[in-house]
PDB file of C-alpha atoms in Angstrom:
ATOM      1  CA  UNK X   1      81.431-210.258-196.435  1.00  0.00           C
ATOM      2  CA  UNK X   2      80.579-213.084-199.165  1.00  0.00           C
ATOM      3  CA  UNK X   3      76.990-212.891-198.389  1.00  0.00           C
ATOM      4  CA  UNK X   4      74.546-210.315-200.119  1.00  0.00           C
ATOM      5  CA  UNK X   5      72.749-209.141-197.479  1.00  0.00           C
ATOM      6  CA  UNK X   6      69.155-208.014-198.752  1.00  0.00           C
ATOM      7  CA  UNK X   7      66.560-205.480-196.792  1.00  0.00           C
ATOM      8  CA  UNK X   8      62.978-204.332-196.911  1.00  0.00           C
ATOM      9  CA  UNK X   9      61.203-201.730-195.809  1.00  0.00           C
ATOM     10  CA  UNK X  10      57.832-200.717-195.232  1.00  0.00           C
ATOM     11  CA  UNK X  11      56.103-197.257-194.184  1.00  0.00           C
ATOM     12  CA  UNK X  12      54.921-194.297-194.768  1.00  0.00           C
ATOM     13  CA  UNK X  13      58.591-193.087-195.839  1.00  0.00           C
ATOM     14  CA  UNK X  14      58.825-196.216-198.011  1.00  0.00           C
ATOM     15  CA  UNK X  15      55.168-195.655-200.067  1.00  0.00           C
ATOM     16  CA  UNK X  16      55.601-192.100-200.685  1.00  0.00           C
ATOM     17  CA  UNK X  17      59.055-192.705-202.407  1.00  0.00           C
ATOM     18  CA  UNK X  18      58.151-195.346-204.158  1.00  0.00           C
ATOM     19  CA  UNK X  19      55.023-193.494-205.572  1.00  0.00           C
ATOM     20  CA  UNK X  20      57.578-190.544-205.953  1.00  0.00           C
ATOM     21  CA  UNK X  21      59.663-192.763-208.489  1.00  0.00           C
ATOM     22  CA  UNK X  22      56.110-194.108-210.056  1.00  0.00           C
ATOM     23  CA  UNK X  23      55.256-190.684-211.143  1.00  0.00           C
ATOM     24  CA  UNK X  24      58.310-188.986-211.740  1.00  0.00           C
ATOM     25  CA  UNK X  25      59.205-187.465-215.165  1.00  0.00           C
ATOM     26  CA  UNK X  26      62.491-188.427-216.442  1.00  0.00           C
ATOM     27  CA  UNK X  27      65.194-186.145-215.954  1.00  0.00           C
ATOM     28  CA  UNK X  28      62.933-183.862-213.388  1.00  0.00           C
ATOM     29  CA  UNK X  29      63.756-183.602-209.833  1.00  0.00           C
ATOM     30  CA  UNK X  30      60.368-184.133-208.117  1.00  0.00           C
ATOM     31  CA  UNK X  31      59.708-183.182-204.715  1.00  0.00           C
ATOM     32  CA  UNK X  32      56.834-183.817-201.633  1.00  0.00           C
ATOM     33  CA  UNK X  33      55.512-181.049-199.768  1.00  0.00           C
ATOM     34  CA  UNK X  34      58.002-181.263-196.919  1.00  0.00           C
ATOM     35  CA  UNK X  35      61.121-180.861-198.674  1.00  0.00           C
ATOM     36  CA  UNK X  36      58.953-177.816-200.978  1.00  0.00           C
ATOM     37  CA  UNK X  37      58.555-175.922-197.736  1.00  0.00           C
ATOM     38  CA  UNK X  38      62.196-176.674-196.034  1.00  0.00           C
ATOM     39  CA  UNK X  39      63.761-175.437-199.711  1.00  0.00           C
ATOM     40  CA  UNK X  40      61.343-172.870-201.159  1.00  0.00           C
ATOM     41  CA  UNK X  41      63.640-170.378-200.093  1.00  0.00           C
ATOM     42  CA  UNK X  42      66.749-170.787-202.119  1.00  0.00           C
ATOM     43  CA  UNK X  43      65.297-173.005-204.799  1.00  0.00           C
ATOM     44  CA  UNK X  44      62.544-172.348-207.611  1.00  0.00           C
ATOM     45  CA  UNK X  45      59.238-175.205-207.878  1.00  0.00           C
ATOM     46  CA  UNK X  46      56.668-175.557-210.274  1.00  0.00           C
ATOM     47  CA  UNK X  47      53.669-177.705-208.443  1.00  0.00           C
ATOM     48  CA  UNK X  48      53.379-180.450-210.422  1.00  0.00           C
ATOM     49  CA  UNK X  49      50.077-181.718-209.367  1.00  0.00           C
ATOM     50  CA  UNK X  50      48.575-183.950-206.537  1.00  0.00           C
ATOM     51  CA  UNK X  51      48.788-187.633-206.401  1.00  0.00           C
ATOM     52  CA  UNK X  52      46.582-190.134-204.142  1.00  0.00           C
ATOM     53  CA  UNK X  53      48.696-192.661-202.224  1.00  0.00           C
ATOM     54  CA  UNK X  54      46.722-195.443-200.946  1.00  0.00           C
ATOM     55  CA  UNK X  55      47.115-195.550-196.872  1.00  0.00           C
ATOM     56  CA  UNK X  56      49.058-192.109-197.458  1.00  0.00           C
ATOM     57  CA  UNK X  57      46.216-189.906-199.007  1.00  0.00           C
ATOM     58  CA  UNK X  58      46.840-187.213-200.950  1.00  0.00           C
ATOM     59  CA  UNK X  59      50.820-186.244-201.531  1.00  0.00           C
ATOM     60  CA  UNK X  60      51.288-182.819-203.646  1.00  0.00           C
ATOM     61  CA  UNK X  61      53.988-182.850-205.722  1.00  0.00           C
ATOM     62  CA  UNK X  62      56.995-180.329-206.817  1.00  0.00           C
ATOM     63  CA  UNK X  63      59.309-179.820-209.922  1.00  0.00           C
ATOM     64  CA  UNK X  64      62.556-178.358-209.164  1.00  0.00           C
ATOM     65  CA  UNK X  65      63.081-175.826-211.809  1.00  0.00           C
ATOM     66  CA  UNK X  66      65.835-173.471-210.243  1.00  0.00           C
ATOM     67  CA  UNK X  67      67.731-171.570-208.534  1.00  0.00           C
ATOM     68  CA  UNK X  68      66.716-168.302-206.205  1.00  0.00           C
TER      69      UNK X  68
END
C-alpha cells in the first residue's frame, strides 16, 4: 500500500469511548459499567462518578485501582 487509507465510525460503541477519553484522568484506567461487572472479580474499582452522554444517557464510570 502507498495510500493512507482513513476510517470513521459512528455508534453507540464509538460515543461512549470517545466520552471515555473526554473524561478520563491521566494516567487512570477508566472503565464503563460492562467491563466493571465482567472484571469485578479479579480486579479492584473505585466508581468514579456518572457521566451523561448525549443519545447514550447516563454511562457510570470506574477507576481501576487493583488487583484482587
Amino acid at each position: 500500500g502507498t495510500q493512507r487509507r482513513a476510517f470513521n465510525l459512528w455508534g453507540e460503541a464509538a460515543q461512549q469511548a470517545s466520552a471515555m477519553a473526554d473524561t478520563s484522568l491521566s494516567g487512570a484506567i477508566q472503565v464503563t459499567e460492562s467491563v466493571y461487572q465482567a472484571l469485578k472479580g479479579r480486579y479492584l474499582f473505585q466508581l468514579r462518578g456518572h457521566h451523561y452522554l448525549e443519545g447514550v444517557g447516563e454511562l457510570s464510570t470506574y477507576l481501576l485501582s487493583g488487583r484482587l
